[in-house]
Short mmCIF file of C-alpha atoms and ligand atoms in Angstrom, two decimals:
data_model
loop_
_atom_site.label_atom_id
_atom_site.label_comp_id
_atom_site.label_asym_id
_atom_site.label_seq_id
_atom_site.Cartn_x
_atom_site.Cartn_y
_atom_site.Cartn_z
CA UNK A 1 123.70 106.67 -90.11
CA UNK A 2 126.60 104.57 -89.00
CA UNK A 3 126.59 102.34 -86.38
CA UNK A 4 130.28 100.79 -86.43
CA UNK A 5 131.93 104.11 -86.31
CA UNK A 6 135.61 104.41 -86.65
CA UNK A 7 136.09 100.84 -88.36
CA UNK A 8 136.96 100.83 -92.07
CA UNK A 9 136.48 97.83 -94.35
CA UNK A 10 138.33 95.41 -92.81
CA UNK A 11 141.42 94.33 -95.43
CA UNK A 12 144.15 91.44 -95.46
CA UNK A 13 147.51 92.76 -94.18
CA UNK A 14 148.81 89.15 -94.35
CA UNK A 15 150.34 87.45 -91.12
CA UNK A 16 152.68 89.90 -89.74
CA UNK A 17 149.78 92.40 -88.93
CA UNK A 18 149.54 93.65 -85.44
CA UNK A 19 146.14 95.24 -86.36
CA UNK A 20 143.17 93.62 -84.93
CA UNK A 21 141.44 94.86 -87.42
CA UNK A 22 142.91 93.49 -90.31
CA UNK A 23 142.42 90.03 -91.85
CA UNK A 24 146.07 87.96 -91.12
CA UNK A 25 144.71 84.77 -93.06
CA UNK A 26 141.42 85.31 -94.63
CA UNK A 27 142.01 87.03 -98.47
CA UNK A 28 138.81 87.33 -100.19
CA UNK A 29 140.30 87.18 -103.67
CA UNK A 30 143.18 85.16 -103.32
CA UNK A 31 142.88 82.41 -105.61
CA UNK A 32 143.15 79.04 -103.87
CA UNK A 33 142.16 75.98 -106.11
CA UNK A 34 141.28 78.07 -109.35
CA UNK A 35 138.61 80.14 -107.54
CA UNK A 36 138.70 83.08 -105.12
CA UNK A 37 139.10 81.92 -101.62
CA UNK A 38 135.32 83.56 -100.82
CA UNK A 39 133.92 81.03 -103.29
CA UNK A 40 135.34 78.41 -101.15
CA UNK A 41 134.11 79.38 -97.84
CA UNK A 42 130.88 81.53 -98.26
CA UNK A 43 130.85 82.82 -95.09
CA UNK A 44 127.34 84.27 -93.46
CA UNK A 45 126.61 86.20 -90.69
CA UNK A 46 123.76 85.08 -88.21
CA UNK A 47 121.00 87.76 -87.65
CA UNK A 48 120.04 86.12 -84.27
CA UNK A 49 124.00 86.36 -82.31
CA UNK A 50 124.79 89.42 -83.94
CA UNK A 51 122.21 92.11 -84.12
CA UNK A 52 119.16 90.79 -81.78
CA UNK A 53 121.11 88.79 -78.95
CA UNK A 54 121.29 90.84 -75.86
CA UNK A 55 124.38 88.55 -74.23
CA UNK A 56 121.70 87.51 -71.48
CA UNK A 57 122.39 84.85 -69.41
CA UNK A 58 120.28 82.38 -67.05
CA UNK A 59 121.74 84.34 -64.52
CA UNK A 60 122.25 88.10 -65.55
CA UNK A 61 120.79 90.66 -68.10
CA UNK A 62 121.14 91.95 -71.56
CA UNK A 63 124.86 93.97 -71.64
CA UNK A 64 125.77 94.14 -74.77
CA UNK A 65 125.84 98.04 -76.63
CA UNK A 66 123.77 97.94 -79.66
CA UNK A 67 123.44 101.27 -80.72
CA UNK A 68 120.75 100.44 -82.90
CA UNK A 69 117.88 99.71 -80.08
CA UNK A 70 115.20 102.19 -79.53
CA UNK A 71 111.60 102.21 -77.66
CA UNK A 72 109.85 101.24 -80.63
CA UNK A 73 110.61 97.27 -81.82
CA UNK A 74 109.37 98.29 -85.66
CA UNK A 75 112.24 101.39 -85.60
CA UNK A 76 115.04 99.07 -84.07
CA UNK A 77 114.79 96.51 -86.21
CA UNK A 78 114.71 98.79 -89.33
CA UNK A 79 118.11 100.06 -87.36
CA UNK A 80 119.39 96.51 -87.64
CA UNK A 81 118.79 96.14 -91.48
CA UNK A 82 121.21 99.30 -91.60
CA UNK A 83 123.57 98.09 -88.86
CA UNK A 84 123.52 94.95 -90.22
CA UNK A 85 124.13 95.65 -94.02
CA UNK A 86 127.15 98.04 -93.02
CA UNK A 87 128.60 94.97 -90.83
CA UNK A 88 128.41 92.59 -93.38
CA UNK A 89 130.09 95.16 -95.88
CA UNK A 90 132.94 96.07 -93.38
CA UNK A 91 133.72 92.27 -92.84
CA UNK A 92 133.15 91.71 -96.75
CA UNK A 93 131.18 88.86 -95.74
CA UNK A 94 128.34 88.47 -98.57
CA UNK A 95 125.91 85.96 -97.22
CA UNK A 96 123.34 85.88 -93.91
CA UNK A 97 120.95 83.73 -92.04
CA UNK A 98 117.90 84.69 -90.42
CA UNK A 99 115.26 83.46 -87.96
CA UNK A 100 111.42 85.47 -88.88
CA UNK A 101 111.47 86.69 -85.11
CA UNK A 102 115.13 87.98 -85.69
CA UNK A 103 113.96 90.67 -87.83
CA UNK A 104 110.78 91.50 -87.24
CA UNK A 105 108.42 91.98 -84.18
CA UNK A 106 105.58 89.45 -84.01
CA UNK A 107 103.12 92.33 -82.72
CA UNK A 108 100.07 91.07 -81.55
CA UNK A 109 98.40 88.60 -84.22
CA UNK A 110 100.36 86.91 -87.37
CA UNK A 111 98.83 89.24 -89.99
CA UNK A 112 100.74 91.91 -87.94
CA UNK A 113 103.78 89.75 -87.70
CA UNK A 114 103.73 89.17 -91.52
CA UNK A 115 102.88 92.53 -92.31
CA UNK A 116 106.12 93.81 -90.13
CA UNK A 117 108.34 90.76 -91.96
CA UNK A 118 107.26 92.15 -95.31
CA UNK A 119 108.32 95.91 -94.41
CA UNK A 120 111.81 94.35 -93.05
CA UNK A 121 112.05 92.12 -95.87
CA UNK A 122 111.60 94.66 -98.70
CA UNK A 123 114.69 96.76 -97.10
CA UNK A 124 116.94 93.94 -97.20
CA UNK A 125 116.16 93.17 -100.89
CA UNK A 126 116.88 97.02 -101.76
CA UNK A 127 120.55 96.13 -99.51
CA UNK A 128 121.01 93.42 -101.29
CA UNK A 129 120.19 95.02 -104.76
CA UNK A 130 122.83 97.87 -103.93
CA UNK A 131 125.64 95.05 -101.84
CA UNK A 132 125.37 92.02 -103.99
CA UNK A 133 125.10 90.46 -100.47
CA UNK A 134 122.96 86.89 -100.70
CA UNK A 135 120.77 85.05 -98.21
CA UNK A 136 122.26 81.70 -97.52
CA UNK A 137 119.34 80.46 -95.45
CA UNK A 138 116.05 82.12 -93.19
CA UNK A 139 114.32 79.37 -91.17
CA UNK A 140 111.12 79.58 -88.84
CA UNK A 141 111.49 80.22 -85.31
CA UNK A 142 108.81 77.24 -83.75
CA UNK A 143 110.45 77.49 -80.15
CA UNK A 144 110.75 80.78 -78.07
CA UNK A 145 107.20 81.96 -78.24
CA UNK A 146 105.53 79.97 -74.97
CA UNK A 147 102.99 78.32 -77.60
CA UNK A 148 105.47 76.16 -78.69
CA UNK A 149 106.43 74.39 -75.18
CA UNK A 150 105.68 71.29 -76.79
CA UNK A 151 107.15 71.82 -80.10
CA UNK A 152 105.96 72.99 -83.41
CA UNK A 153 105.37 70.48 -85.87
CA UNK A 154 105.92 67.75 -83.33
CA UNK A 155 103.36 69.20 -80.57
CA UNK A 156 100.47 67.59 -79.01
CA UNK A 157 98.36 70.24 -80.07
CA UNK A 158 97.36 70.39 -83.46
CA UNK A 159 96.50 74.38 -83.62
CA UNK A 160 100.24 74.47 -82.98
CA UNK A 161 101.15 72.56 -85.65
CA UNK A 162 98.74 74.81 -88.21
CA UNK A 163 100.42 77.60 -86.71
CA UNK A 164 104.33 76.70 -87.48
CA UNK A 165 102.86 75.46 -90.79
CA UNK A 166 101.78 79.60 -91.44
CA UNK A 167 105.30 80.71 -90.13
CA UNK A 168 106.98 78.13 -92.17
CA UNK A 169 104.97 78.87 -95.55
CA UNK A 170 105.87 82.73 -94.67
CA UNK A 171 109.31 81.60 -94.55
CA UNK A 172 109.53 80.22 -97.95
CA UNK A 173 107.60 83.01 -99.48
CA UNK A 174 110.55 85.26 -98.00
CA UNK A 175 113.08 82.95 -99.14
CA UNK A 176 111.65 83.57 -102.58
CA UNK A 177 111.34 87.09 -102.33
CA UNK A 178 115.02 87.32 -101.35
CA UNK A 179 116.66 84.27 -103.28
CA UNK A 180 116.92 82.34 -100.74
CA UNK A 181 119.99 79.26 -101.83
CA UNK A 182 118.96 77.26 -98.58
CA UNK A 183 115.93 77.09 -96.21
CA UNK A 184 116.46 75.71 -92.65
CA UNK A 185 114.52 73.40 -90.35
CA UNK A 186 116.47 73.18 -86.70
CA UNK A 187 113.97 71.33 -84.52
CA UNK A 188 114.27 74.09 -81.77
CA UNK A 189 111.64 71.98 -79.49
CA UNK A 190 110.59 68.89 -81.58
CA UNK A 191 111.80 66.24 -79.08
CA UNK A 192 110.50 65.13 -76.20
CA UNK A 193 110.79 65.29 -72.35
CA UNK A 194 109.28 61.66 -70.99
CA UNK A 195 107.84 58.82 -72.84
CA UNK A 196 105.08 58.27 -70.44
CA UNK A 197 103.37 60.75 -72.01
CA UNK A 198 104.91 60.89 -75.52
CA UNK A 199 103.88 59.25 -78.97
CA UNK A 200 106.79 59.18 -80.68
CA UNK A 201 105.74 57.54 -83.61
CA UNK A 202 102.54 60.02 -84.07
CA UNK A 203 105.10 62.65 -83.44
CA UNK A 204 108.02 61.61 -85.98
CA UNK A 205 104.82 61.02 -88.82
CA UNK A 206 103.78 64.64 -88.21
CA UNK A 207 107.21 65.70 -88.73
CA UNK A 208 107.40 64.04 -91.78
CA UNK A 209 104.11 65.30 -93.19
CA UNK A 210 104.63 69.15 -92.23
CA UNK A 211 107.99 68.10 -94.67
CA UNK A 212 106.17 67.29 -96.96
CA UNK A 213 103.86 70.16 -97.34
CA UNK A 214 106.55 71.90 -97.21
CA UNK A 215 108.14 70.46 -100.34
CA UNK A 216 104.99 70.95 -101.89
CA UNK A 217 104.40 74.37 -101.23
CA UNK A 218 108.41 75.25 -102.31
CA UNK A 219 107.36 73.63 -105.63
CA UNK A 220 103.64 75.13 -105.75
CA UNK A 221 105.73 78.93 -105.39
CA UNK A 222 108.14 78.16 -108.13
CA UNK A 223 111.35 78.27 -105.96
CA UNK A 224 113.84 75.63 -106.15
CA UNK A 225 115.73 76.03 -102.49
CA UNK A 226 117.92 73.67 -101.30
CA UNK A 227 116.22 72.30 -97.76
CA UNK A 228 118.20 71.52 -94.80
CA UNK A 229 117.60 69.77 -91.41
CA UNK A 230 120.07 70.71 -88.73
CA UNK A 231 120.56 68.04 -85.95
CA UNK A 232 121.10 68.79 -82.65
CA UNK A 233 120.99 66.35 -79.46
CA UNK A 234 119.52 68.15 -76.43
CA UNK A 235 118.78 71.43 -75.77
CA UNK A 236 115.77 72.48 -75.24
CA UNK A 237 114.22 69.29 -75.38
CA UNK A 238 115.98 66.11 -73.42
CA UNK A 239 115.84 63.97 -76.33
CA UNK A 240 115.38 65.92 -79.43
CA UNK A 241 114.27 64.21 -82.78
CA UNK A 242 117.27 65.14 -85.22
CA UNK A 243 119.91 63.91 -82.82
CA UNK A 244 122.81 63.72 -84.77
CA UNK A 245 123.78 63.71 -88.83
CA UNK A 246 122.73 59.39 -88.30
CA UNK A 247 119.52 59.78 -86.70
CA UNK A 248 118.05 62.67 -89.65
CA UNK A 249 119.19 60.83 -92.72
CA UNK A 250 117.86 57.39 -90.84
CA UNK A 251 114.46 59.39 -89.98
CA UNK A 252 114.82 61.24 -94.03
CA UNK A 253 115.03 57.62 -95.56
CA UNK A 254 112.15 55.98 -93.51
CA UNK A 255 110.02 59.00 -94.59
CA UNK A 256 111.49 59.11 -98.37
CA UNK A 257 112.64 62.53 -98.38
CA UNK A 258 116.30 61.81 -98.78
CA UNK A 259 116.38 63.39 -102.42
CA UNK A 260 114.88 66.48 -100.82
CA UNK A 261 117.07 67.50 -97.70
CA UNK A 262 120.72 67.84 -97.13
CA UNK A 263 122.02 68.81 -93.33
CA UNK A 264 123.22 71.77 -91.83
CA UNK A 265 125.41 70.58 -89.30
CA UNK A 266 126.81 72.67 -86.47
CA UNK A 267 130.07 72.01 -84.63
CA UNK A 268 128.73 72.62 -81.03
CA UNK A 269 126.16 70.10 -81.71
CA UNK A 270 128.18 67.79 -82.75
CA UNK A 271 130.17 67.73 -79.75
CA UNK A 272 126.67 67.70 -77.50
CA UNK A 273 125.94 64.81 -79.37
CA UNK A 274 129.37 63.00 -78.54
CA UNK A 275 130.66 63.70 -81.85
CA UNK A 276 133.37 65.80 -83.61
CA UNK A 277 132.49 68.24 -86.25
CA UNK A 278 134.78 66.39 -88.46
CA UNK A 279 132.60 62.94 -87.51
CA UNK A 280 129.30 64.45 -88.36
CA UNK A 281 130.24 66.18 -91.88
CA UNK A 282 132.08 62.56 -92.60
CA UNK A 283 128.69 60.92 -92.07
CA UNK A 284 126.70 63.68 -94.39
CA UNK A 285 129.37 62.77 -96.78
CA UNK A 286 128.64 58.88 -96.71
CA UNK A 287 124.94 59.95 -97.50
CA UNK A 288 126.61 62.56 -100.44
CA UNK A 289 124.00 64.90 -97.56
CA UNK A 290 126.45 67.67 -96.46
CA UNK A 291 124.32 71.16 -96.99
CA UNK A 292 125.98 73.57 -95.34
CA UNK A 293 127.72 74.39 -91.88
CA UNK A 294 127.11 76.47 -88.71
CA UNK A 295 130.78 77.56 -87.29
CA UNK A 296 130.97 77.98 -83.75
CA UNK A 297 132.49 75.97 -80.86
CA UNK A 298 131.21 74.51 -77.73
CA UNK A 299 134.32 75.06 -74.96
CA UNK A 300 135.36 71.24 -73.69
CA UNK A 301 134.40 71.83 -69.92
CA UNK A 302 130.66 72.74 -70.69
CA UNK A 303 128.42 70.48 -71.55
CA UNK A 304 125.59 72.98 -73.51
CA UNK A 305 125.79 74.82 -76.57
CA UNK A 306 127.65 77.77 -75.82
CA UNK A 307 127.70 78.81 -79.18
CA UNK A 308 131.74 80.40 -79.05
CA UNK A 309 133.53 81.87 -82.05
CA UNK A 310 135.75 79.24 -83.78
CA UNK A 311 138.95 79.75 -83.13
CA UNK A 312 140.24 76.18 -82.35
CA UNK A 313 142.84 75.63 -85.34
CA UNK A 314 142.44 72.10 -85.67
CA UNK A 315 138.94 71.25 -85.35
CA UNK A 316 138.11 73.46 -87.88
CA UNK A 317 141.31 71.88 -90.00
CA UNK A 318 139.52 68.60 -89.43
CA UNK A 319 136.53 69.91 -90.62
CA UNK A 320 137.78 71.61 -93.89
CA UNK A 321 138.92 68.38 -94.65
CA UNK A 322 135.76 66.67 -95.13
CA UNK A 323 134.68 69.63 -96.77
CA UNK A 324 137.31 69.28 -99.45
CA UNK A 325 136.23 65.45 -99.79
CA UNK A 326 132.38 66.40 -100.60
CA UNK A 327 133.32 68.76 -103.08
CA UNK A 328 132.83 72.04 -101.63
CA UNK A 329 130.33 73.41 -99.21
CA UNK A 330 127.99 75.45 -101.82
CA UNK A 331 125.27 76.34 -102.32
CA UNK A 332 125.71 76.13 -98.42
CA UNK A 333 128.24 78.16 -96.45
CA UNK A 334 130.15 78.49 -93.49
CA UNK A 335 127.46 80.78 -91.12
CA UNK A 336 128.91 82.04 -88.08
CA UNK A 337 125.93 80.35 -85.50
CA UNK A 338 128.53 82.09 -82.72
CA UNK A 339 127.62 84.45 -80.04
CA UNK A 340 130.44 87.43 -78.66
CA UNK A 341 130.93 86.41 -74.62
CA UNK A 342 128.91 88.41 -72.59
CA UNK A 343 132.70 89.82 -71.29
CA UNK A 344 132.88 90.99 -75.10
CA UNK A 345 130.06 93.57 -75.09
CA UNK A 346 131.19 96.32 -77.00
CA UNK A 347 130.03 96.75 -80.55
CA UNK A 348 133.34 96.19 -82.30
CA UNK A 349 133.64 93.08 -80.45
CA UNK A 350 131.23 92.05 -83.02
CA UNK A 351 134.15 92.72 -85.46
CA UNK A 352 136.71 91.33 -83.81
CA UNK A 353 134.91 88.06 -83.21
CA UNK A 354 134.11 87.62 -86.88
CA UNK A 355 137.86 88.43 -87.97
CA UNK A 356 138.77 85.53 -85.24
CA UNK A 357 136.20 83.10 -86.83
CA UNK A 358 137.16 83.94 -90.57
CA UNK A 359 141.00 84.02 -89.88
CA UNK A 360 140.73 80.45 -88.59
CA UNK A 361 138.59 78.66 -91.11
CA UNK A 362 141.09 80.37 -93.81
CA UNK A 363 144.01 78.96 -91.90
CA UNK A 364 142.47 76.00 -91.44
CA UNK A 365 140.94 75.54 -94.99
CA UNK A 366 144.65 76.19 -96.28
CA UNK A 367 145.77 73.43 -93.47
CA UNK A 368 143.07 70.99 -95.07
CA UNK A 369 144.50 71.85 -99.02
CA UNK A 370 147.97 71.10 -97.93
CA UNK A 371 147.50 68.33 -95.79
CA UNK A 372 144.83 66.70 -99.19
CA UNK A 373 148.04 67.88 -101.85
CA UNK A 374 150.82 65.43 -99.76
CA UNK A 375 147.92 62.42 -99.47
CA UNK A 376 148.82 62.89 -95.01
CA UNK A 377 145.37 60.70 -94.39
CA UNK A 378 144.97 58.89 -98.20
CA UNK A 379 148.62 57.28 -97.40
CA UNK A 380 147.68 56.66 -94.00
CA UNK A 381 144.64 54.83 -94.87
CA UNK A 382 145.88 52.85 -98.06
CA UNK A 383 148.65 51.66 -96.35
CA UNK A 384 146.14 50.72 -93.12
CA UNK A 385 143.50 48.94 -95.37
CA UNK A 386 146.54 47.22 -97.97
CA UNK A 387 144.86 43.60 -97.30
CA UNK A 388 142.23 44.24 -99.09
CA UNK A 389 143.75 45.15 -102.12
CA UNK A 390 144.81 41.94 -103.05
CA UNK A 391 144.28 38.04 -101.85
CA UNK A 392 141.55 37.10 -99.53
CA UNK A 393 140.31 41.08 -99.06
CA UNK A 394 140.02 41.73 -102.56
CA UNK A 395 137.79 38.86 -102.91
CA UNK A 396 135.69 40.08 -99.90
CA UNK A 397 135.77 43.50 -102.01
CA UNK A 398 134.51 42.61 -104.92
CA UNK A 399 132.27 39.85 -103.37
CA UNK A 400 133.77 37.33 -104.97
CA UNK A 401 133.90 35.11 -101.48
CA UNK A 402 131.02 33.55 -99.04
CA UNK A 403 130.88 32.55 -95.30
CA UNK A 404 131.96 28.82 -96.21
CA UNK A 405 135.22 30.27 -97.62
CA UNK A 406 136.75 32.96 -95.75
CA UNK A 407 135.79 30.10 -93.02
CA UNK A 408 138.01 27.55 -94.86
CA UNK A 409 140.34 30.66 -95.30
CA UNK A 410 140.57 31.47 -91.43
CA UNK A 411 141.37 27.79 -90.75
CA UNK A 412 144.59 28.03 -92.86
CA UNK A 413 145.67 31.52 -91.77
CA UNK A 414 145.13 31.43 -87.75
CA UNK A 415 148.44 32.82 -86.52
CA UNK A 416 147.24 36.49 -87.67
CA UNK A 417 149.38 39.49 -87.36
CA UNK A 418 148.32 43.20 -86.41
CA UNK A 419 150.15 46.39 -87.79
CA UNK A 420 150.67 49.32 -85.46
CA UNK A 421 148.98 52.37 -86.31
CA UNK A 422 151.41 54.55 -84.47
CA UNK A 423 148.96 57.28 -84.02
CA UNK A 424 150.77 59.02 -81.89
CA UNK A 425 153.40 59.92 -83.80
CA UNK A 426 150.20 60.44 -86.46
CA UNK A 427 149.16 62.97 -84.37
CA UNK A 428 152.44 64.55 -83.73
CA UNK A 429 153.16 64.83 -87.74
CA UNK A 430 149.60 66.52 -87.69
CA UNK A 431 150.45 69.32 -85.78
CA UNK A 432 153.12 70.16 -88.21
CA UNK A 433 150.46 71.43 -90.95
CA UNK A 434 148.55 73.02 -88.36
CA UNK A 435 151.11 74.97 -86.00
C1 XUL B 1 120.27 76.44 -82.10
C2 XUL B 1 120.68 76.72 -83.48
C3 XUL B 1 119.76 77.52 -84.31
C4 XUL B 1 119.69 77.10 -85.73
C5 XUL B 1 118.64 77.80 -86.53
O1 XUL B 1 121.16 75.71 -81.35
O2 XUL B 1 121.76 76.33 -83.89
O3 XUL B 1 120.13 78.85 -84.21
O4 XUL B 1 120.91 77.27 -86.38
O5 XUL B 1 117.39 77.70 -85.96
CO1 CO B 2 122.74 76.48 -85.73
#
């Protein structure tokens, strides 16, 4: 059966396309640094946005058309494995994420649940088999199901914590069943919402040893997967645990798992955390802890995670370039964690929003090569940092100098002298790569 009837596989036409359903930017197997532009990006679709969100809101029901729902949960979502394969072979996209409660229904005990993730999960691996398509990541979901109102591997209640540790060791037997290259903690509710009753330290040691079993079951099964943690500030909790790309490697180092988790860092979270996306995959870079990245946008007059498309040209340039400093995002990739607007209902709007996002991380990932090929921020910076390439910096660099003597230094030198960084016109020279 086909769900997305009357679109083709969507092609690159090139920029002066007036079909919406063409790629403008984005060519698969154009090569851009000696490997097809795909390789670069490795873009993934999200299970959760795209085949089992409904486009509620706090304030109004499901409206979106998925012609794949029926009565029975176990029939839709072996729709969705069909609907979903088909998408991700229109859009030529070859990777996905998935949540366990994305793609199967938990029924009415976890031997049930399991039972219905194995069914699900043995049609995928045939899809995959015939598509070539790849799982980039699955993670647990430890925060929709009311038992986790205090958090999963962070709640007060310690049957709560066995449980997650069963959904999460189901998890990684899936992610070895289907290749899994990444495996995903977000801490949907591992936070807190007042101290008076909170102990944080009990709670960030629990954390830390459900981590660990979980490195120790990955290794136990045989399957090398690359583990990420993906920070987020707020939302649900007030002050969640992984706050930003700072706060997880700080709480990874105190716990000694730095050699076993990279970060998965999302743009909207960023900004709910104060940061840009740029700002966060800079810091995972410092830390050589970049993983992989969830695309989306947060729109500047909200202040939640409104999970949008990406379609804002130069945050994503920004982003891109940071990528290009670490090396390359793989084996992560660039997973569209974006929802359609609830005003975008229809089922090729599910198309259309995944041509926006891919169009502007090409154009924006070309942007980032251009902008790296003429040095635009390595001349910027040398010429910003130049006194400490020779004299009194380079002695500070290569710690040749002590407190006593850049004192004595500072006594002779007092009439100092500040360069303009002209950002403006910075800025303004910026736009010209992206524009
Ligand atoms: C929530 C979020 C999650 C994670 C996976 O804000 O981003 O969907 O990506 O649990
Ligand atoms: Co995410």
């Amino acid at each position: 059966m086909e769900y997305f009837k009357g679109i083709e596989k969507i092609v690159y036409e090139g920029p002066k396309s007036s079909n919406d359903f063409a790629y403008r930017h984005y060519d698969a197997d154009e090569i851009v640094l000696g490997k097809p532009m795909k390789e670069h990006l490795r873009f993934g679709l999200a299970y959760w946005h795209t085949m089992t969100n409904g486009g509620n809101d706090p304030f109004g029901d499901a409206v979106n058309e998925r012609t794949w729902v029926e009565n029975d949960p176990m029939v839709t979502a072996i729709n969705r494995v069909d609907a979903f394969f088909e998408l991700l072979e229109k859009l030529g996209v070859e990777y996905f994420c998935f949540h366990d409660v994305d793609i199967a229904p938990q029924g009415n005990s976890l031997e049930e649940f399991f039972e219905n993730l194995d069914v699900i999960t043995d049609l995928m691996k045939e899809k995959m088999a015939q598509t070539g398509i790849k799982l980039l990541w699955n993670t647990a979901n430890l925060f929709t199901h009311p038992r986790f109102l205090n958090g999963g591997a962070t709640s007060n209640n310690a049957d709560v914590y066995a449980y997650s540790a069963a959904q999460v060791k189901k998890g990684l037997e899936l992610s070895k069943k289907l290749g899994g290259q990444n495996y995903v903690f977000w801490g949907g509710r591992e936070g807190y919402e007042s101290l008076l009753n909170t102990d944080m330290n009990l709670e960030l040691d629990n954390m830390a040893r459900f981590f660990k079993m979980a490195i120790a079951y990955k290794k136990k099964i045989g399957h090398d997967v690359q583990f990420l943690i993906e920070p987020k500030p707020k939302e649900p909790t007030t002050h969640q645990y992984d706050f930003d790309a700072a706060t997880s490697l700080a709480f990874l180092q105190k716990y000694d798992l730095q050699d076993d988790f990279k970060l998965n860092l999302e743009a909207n979270h960023a900004t709910l955390a104060g940061h840009t996306f740029e700002h966060e995959i800079a810091v995972a870079n410092t830390y050589n802890a970049l993983g992989s990245l969830d695309a989306n946008q947060g729109h500047p007059l909200l202040g939640w995670d409104t999970d949008e498309f990406p379609t804002n040209l130069m945050d994503v340039t920004l982003a891109m370039v940071e990528v290009l400093d670490a090396g390359g995002i793989a084996p992560g990739g660039i997973n569209f964690d974006a929802k359609v607007r609830r005003t975008s209902f229809a089922m090729d709007d599910l198309v259309l929003a995944h041509i926006a996002g891919m169009d502007t991380f090409a154009r924006g990932f070309k942007a980032a090569i251009k902008l790296k090929e003429d040095k635009f921020f390595t001349n910027l910076k040398e010429e910003r940092y130049a006194s400490f390439k020779s004299g009194i910096g380079k002695e500070i660099i290569d710690g040749t100098t002590d407190l006593e003597s850049l004192a004595a230094y500072a006594m002779e030198h007092q009439d100092i002298t500040n360069k303009s960084g002209h950002i403006e016109i910075v800025k303004s020279k910026l736009n010209d790569y992206i524009y």
